[in-house]
């Protein structure tokens, strides 16, 4: 039982666990693990509240209907699983500004919020543009040896590395 | 194939939830729901994210191709094109670098109490994916289909049996992980 309260597990144990979890997803649900469609479905659900049927007529929402599906439940599960894990290890912490950010960019909530919001918008847009994210392409697609996924994997890391360096070097001086 | 399990909708939603709980638990235990760890990877000072991902790909690949050889699973490779995969990946990376979480880990970060992940990341992603949905017809006409190669996989591309790619790639991934350890990351 001690293992569940240890804060960090070896990245190899965690990686192997995620790999095995992908077998389970393929076997029992006939689908790969992915996350980003949950957000566009939710966005469609919100739009449906304000605009009704007009929203669901959009071509993209015909393809990704604004409904709760397997992947949507998976993302809800991630929130719950991380909550359980962090509570068990005593690392649940309500926090606005991560320490690594604060070291360089300062501890102002407003700045962190605005950059995170812009980052979220760009990432959400890019995830649907690329047809998947770090899980759907980076793990599930890569392990199936999909050409699209290896391309996305490489491109998102290259551009993420450049962006992080520019942000930290440029801002932090 | 467990077709009778796959076709039960209610059961599938429950399975999605439980697989998600296990996934979120593992991500949090791996430290990759932490901004510090993810931005450390992008700044190339902490290689936890790469270790987790490459190990997941290594273990996942061997298992999925093994199960496929046994006729228990079918593959679901995503279609791609230069316009969608390269440009989309590059845009994604800019957001990833600014936010410091990806779409899966941002949900895990919310679960461990990170408000920047909730009010910045999740809210931003709802806006960004909604914006994409609005622009989709125009983007699909102009750029998303450019240089399309469909659901091509590496074995199909190189016209060899899948295991001819799987085994050397597994060796290469192991080698990269060993080198990372030896280099002290």
Coordinates of N, CA and C in Angstrom, one line a residue, chain A residues 6-146:
Chain A
X6 N 3.4 7.1 -2.3 CA 4.7 7.8 -2.7 C 4.3 8.8 -3.8
X7 N 5.0 10.0 -3.7 CA 4.6 11.0 -4.6 C 4.9 10.8 -6.0
X8 N 6.1 10.2 -6.3 CA 6.5 10.0 -7.7 C 6.9 8.6 -7.9
X9 N 6.5 8.1 -9.0 CA 6.9 6.7 -9.5 C 7.9 6.9 -10.6
X10 N 8.7 5.9 -10.8 CA 9.7 6.0 -11.9 C 9.0 6.2 -13.2
X11 N 9.6 7.1 -14.1 CA 8.9 7.3 -15.4 C 8.8 6.1 -16.2
X12 N 9.6 5.1 -16.0 CA 9.5 3.8 -16.8 C 8.4 3.0 -16.3
X13 N 8.1 3.0 -15.0 CA 6.9 2.3 -14.5 C 5.7 2.9 -15.0
X14 N 5.6 4.3 -14.9 CA 4.4 5.0 -15.4 C 4.2 4.8 -16.9
X15 N 5.3 4.9 -17.7 CA 5.3 4.7 -19.1 C 4.8 3.3 -19.5
X16 N 5.3 2.3 -18.8 CA 4.9 0.9 -19.1 C 3.4 0.8 -18.7
X17 N 3.0 1.4 -17.6 CA 1.6 1.4 -17.2 C 0.7 2.0 -18.2
X18 N 1.1 3.1 -18.8 CA 0.3 3.7 -19.9 C 0.3 2.9 -21.1
X19 N 1.4 2.2 -21.4 CA 1.4 1.3 -22.6 C 0.5 0.2 -22.4
X20 N 0.4 -0.4 -21.2 CA -0.5 -1.5 -20.9 C -1.9 -1.0 -20.9
X21 N -2.1 0.2 -20.5 CA -3.5 0.8 -20.5 C -4.0 0.9 -21.9
X22 N -3.1 1.2 -22.8 CA -3.5 1.3 -24.2 C -3.9 -0.1 -24.8
X23 N -3.3 -1.2 -24.3 CA -3.7 -2.5 -24.7 C -5.2 -2.7 -24.2
X24 N -5.4 -2.3 -23.0 CA -6.8 -2.5 -22.4 C -7.8 -1.7 -23.2
X25 N -7.4 -0.4 -23.6 CA -8.4 0.4 -24.4 C -8.7 -0.3 -25.7
X26 N -7.6 -0.8 -26.4 CA -7.8 -1.4 -27.7 C -8.7 -2.7 -27.5
X27 N -8.3 -3.5 -26.5 CA -9.0 -4.8 -26.3 C -10.5 -4.6 -26.0
X28 N -10.7 -3.8 -24.9 CA -12.1 -3.7 -24.4 C -12.9 -2.6 -25.1
X29 N -12.3 -1.6 -25.6 CA -13.1 -0.5 -26.2 C -12.9 -0.3 -27.7
X30 N -11.9 -1.1 -28.2 CA -11.6 -1.0 -29.7 C -11.3 0.4 -30.1
X31 N -10.5 1.1 -29.2 CA -10.1 2.5 -29.6 C -8.8 2.9 -28.9
X32 N -8.1 3.8 -29.5 CA -6.9 4.3 -28.8 C -7.2 5.4 -27.8
X33 N -6.3 5.6 -26.9 CA -6.5 6.6 -25.9 C -6.2 8.0 -26.6
X34 N -7.0 9.0 -26.3 CA -6.8 10.3 -26.9 C -7.6 11.3 -26.0
X35 N -7.3 12.5 -26.2 CA -8.0 13.5 -25.3 C -8.7 14.7 -26.0
X36 N -8.1 15.1 -27.1 CA -8.5 16.5 -27.6 C -9.9 16.6 -28.1
X37 N -10.5 15.4 -28.6 CA -11.9 15.6 -29.1 C -12.9 15.9 -28.0
X38 N -12.5 15.5 -26.7 CA -13.4 15.8 -25.6 C -13.6 17.3 -25.5
X39 N -12.6 18.1 -25.8 CA -12.7 19.6 -25.7 C -13.6 20.2 -26.8
X40 N -13.4 19.7 -28.0 CA -14.3 20.2 -29.1 C -15.7 19.8 -28.9
X41 N -15.9 18.6 -28.4 CA -17.3 18.2 -28.1 C -17.9 19.1 -27.0
X42 N -17.1 19.3 -25.9 CA -17.6 20.2 -24.9 C -17.9 21.6 -25.4
X43 N -17.0 22.1 -26.2 CA -17.2 23.4 -26.8 C -18.5 23.5 -27.6
X44 N -18.8 22.4 -28.3 CA -20.0 22.3 -29.1 C -21.2 22.3 -28.2
X45 N -21.1 21.5 -27.0 CA -22.2 21.5 -26.0 C -22.5 22.9 -25.5
X46 N -21.4 23.6 -25.2 CA -21.6 25.0 -24.7 C -22.3 25.9 -25.8
X47 N -21.8 25.7 -27.0 CA -22.4 26.5 -28.1 C -23.9 26.2 -28.3
X48 N -24.2 24.9 -28.1 CA -25.5 24.4 -28.3 C -26.5 25.1 -27.3
X49 N -26.0 25.3 -26.1 CA -26.8 26.0 -25.0 C -27.1 27.4 -25.5
X50 N -26.2 28.1 -26.1 CA -26.5 29.5 -26.5 C -27.1 29.6 -27.9
X51 N -26.8 28.7 -28.8 CA -27.3 28.9 -30.2 C -28.2 27.8 -30.6
X52 N -28.4 26.8 -29.8 CA -29.4 25.8 -30.1 C -28.9 24.9 -31.3
X53 N -29.9 24.6 -32.2 CA -29.6 23.7 -33.3 C -28.6 24.2 -34.3
X54 N -28.6 25.6 -34.4 CA -27.6 26.2 -35.3 C -26.2 25.7 -35.1
X55 N -25.8 25.6 -33.9 CA -24.5 25.2 -33.5 C -24.2 23.8 -34.1
X56 N -25.1 22.9 -33.8 CA -24.8 21.5 -34.2 C -24.9 21.3 -35.7
X57 N -25.3 22.3 -36.5 CA -25.3 22.1 -37.9 C -23.9 22.4 -38.5
X58 N -23.0 22.9 -37.7 CA -21.7 23.2 -38.2 C -21.1 21.8 -38.7
X59 N -20.4 21.9 -39.8 CA -19.8 20.7 -40.4 C -18.9 19.9 -39.4
X60 N -18.1 20.7 -38.6 CA -17.2 20.0 -37.7 C -18.0 19.2 -36.6
X61 N -19.1 19.8 -36.1 CA -19.9 19.2 -35.1 C -20.8 18.1 -35.7
X62 N -20.9 18.0 -37.0 CA -21.5 16.8 -37.6 C -20.6 15.6 -37.4
X63 N -19.3 15.9 -37.6 CA -18.2 14.9 -37.5 C -18.0 14.5 -36.0
X64 N -17.8 15.5 -35.2 CA -17.6 15.3 -33.8 C -18.8 15.9 -33.0
X65 N -19.8 15.1 -32.9 CA -21.1 15.5 -32.3 C -20.9 16.0 -30.9
X66 N -21.6 17.1 -30.5 CA -21.4 17.6 -29.1 C -22.2 16.7 -28.1
X67 N -21.6 15.5 -27.9 CA -22.2 14.6 -27.0 C -21.2 13.9 -26.1
X68 N -21.6 13.4 -25.0 CA -20.7 12.6 -24.1 C -20.3 11.3 -24.7
X69 N -19.1 11.0 -25.0 CA -18.7 9.8 -25.5 C -17.5 9.2 -24.7
X70 N -17.0 8.1 -25.1 CA -15.9 7.4 -24.4 C -14.7 8.3 -24.1
X71 N -14.3 9.0 -25.1 CA -13.1 9.9 -24.9 C -13.4 11.0 -23.9
X72 N -14.6 11.5 -23.9 CA -15.1 12.6 -23.0 C -15.0 12.1 -21.6
X73 N -15.5 10.8 -21.4 CA -15.5 10.2 -20.1 C -14.0 10.0 -19.6
X74 N -13.2 9.6 -20.6 CA -11.8 9.4 -20.3 C -11.1 10.7 -19.7
X75 N -11.4 11.8 -20.3 CA -10.9 13.1 -19.8 C -11.4 13.4 -18.4
X76 N -12.7 13.2 -18.2 CA -13.2 13.3 -16.8 C -12.5 12.4 -15.8
X77 N -12.2 11.2 -16.3 CA -11.5 10.2 -15.5 C -10.1 10.7 -15.1
X78 N -9.4 11.3 -16.1 CA -8.1 11.8 -15.8 C -8.1 12.8 -14.6
X79 N -9.1 13.7 -14.6 CA -9.2 14.7 -13.5 C -9.4 13.9 -12.2
X80 N -10.2 12.9 -12.2 CA -10.5 12.2 -11.0 C -9.3 11.4 -10.5
X81 N -8.6 10.7 -11.5 CA -7.5 9.8 -11.2 C -6.3 10.7 -10.6
X82 N -6.1 11.8 -11.2 CA -5.0 12.7 -10.8 C -5.3 13.3 -9.4
X83 N -6.6 13.5 -9.2 CA -7.1 14.0 -7.9 C -6.8 13.0 -6.8
X84 N -7.2 11.7 -7.1 CA -7.0 10.6 -6.1 C -5.5 10.5 -5.8
X85 N -4.7 10.4 -6.9 CA -3.3 10.2 -6.7 C -2.6 11.3 -5.9
X86 N -3.0 12.6 -6.2 CA -2.4 13.7 -5.4 C -2.9 13.8 -4.0
X87 N -4.1 13.4 -3.7 CA -4.6 13.4 -2.4 C -3.9 12.3 -1.5
X88 N -3.8 11.1 -2.2 CA -3.1 10.0 -1.5 C -1.7 10.3 -1.1
X89 N -1.0 11.1 -1.9 CA 0.4 11.4 -1.6 C 0.6 12.7 -0.9
X90 N -0.6 13.4 -0.6 CA -0.5 14.7 0.1 C 0.0 15.8 -0.7
X91 N -0.1 15.6 -2.1 CA 0.4 16.7 -3.0 C -0.7 17.4 -3.7
X92 N -2.0 17.2 -3.2 CA -3.0 18.1 -3.8 C -2.8 19.5 -3.3
X93 N -2.7 20.5 -4.2 CA -2.4 21.8 -3.8 C -3.1 22.8 -4.8
X94 N -3.9 23.7 -4.2 CA -4.6 24.7 -5.0 C -3.5 25.8 -5.3
X95 N -3.3 26.0 -6.6 CA -2.2 26.8 -6.9 C -2.4 27.5 -8.2
X96 N -2.2 28.8 -8.3 CA -2.3 29.6 -9.5 C -1.0 29.6 -10.4
X97 N 0.1 29.9 -9.7 CA 1.3 30.1 -10.4 C 2.3 29.0 -10.0
X98 N 2.7 28.2 -11.0 CA 3.7 27.1 -10.7 C 5.1 27.8 -10.4
X99 N 5.9 27.1 -9.5 CA 7.1 27.7 -9.0 C 8.1 28.0 -10.1
X100 N 8.2 27.1 -11.1 CA 9.2 27.3 -12.2 C 8.8 28.6 -13.0
X101 N 7.5 28.8 -13.1 CA 7.1 30.0 -13.8 C 7.4 31.2 -12.9
X102 N 7.1 31.2 -11.6 CA 7.3 32.3 -10.7 C 8.8 32.7 -10.7
X103 N 9.7 31.7 -10.7 CA 11.1 32.0 -10.6 C 11.6 33.0 -11.7
X104 N 11.0 32.8 -12.9 CA 11.4 33.6 -14.0 C 10.5 34.8 -14.3
X105 N 9.2 34.5 -14.3 CA 8.2 35.5 -14.7 C 7.5 36.2 -13.6
X106 N 7.8 35.8 -12.4 CA 7.2 36.5 -11.2 C 5.9 35.8 -10.8
X107 N 5.4 36.2 -9.7 CA 4.2 35.4 -9.1 C 2.9 36.1 -9.4
X108 N 2.8 37.1 -10.3 CA 1.5 37.7 -10.6 C 0.6 36.7 -11.3
X109 N -0.6 36.5 -10.7 CA -1.6 35.6 -11.2 C -2.1 36.0 -12.6
X110 N -2.3 37.3 -12.8 CA -2.9 37.8 -14.0 C -2.0 37.5 -15.2
X111 N -0.7 37.6 -15.1 CA 0.2 37.3 -16.2 C 0.2 35.8 -16.5
X112 N 0.3 35.0 -15.5 CA 0.2 33.5 -15.7 C -1.1 33.1 -16.3
X113 N -2.2 33.7 -15.9 CA -3.5 33.4 -16.4 C -3.6 33.7 -17.9
X114 N -3.2 34.9 -18.2 CA -3.3 35.4 -19.6 C -2.5 34.5 -20.5
X115 N -1.3 34.2 -20.1 CA -0.4 33.4 -21.0 C -0.9 31.9 -21.1
X116 N -1.4 31.4 -20.0 CA -2.0 30.1 -20.0 C -3.3 30.0 -20.9
X117 N -4.1 31.1 -20.8 CA -5.3 31.1 -21.6 C -4.9 31.2 -23.1
X118 N -4.0 32.1 -23.4 CA -3.6 32.2 -24.9 C -3.0 30.8 -25.3
X119 N -2.2 30.2 -24.4 CA -1.6 28.9 -24.7 C -2.7 27.9 -25.0
X120 N -3.7 27.9 -24.1 CA -4.8 26.9 -24.2 C -5.6 27.1 -25.6
X121 N -5.8 28.3 -25.9 CA -6.5 28.6 -27.2 C -5.7 28.1 -28.4
X122 N -4.4 28.5 -28.4 CA -3.6 28.1 -29.5 C -3.4 26.5 -29.6
X123 N -3.3 25.9 -28.4 CA -3.1 24.5 -28.3 C -4.4 23.7 -28.8
X124 N -5.5 24.2 -28.3 CA -6.8 23.6 -28.7 C -7.0 23.7 -30.2
X125 N -6.7 24.9 -30.7 CA -6.8 25.1 -32.2 C -5.9 24.2 -32.9
X126 N -4.6 24.1 -32.5 CA -3.6 23.3 -33.1 C -3.9 21.8 -33.0
X127 N -4.5 21.4 -31.9 CA -4.8 20.0 -31.6 C -5.8 19.5 -32.6
X128 N -6.8 20.3 -32.9 CA -7.9 19.9 -33.8 C -7.3 20.0 -35.3
X129 N -6.5 21.0 -35.5 CA -5.9 21.2 -36.8 C -5.1 19.9 -37.2
X130 N -4.3 19.4 -36.2 CA -3.4 18.2 -36.4 C -4.2 16.9 -36.2
X131 N -5.5 17.0 -35.7 CA -6.3 15.8 -35.6 C -5.9 15.0 -34.4
X132 N -5.3 15.6 -33.4 CA -4.9 14.8 -32.2 C -3.9 15.6 -31.3
X133 N -3.6 15.0 -30.2 CA -2.7 15.7 -29.2 C -1.5 14.8 -28.8
X134 N -0.9 15.1 -27.7 CA 0.2 14.4 -27.2 C -0.2 12.9 -26.9
X135 N -1.4 12.7 -26.5 CA -1.9 11.3 -26.2 C -2.3 10.6 -27.5
X136 N -3.2 11.2 -28.2 CA -3.8 10.6 -29.4 C -2.8 10.4 -30.5
X137 N -1.9 11.3 -30.7 CA -0.8 11.2 -31.7 C 0.5 10.7 -31.0
X138 N 0.9 11.4 -30.0 CA 2.2 11.2 -29.4 C 2.4 9.8 -28.8
X139 N 1.3 9.3 -28.2 CA 1.4 8.0 -27.6 C 0.7 6.9 -28.5
X140 N -0.7 7.1 -28.5 CA -1.5 6.1 -29.2 C -1.1 5.9 -30.7
X141 N -1.0 7.1 -31.4 CA -0.7 7.0 -32.8 C 0.7 6.5 -33.1
X142 N 1.7 7.0 -32.3 CA 3.1 6.6 -32.4 C 3.2 5.1 -32.2
X143 N 2.5 4.6 -31.2 CA 2.7 3.1 -30.9 C 2.0 2.2 -32.0
X144 N 1.1 2.9 -32.8 CA 0.5 2.1 -33.9 C 1.4 2.3 -35.2
X145 N 2.4 3.1 -35.0 CA 3.3 3.4 -36.1 C 2.6 4.2 -37.3
X146 N 1.7 5.1 -36.9 CA 1.0 5.9 -37.9 C 2.0 7.1 -38.3

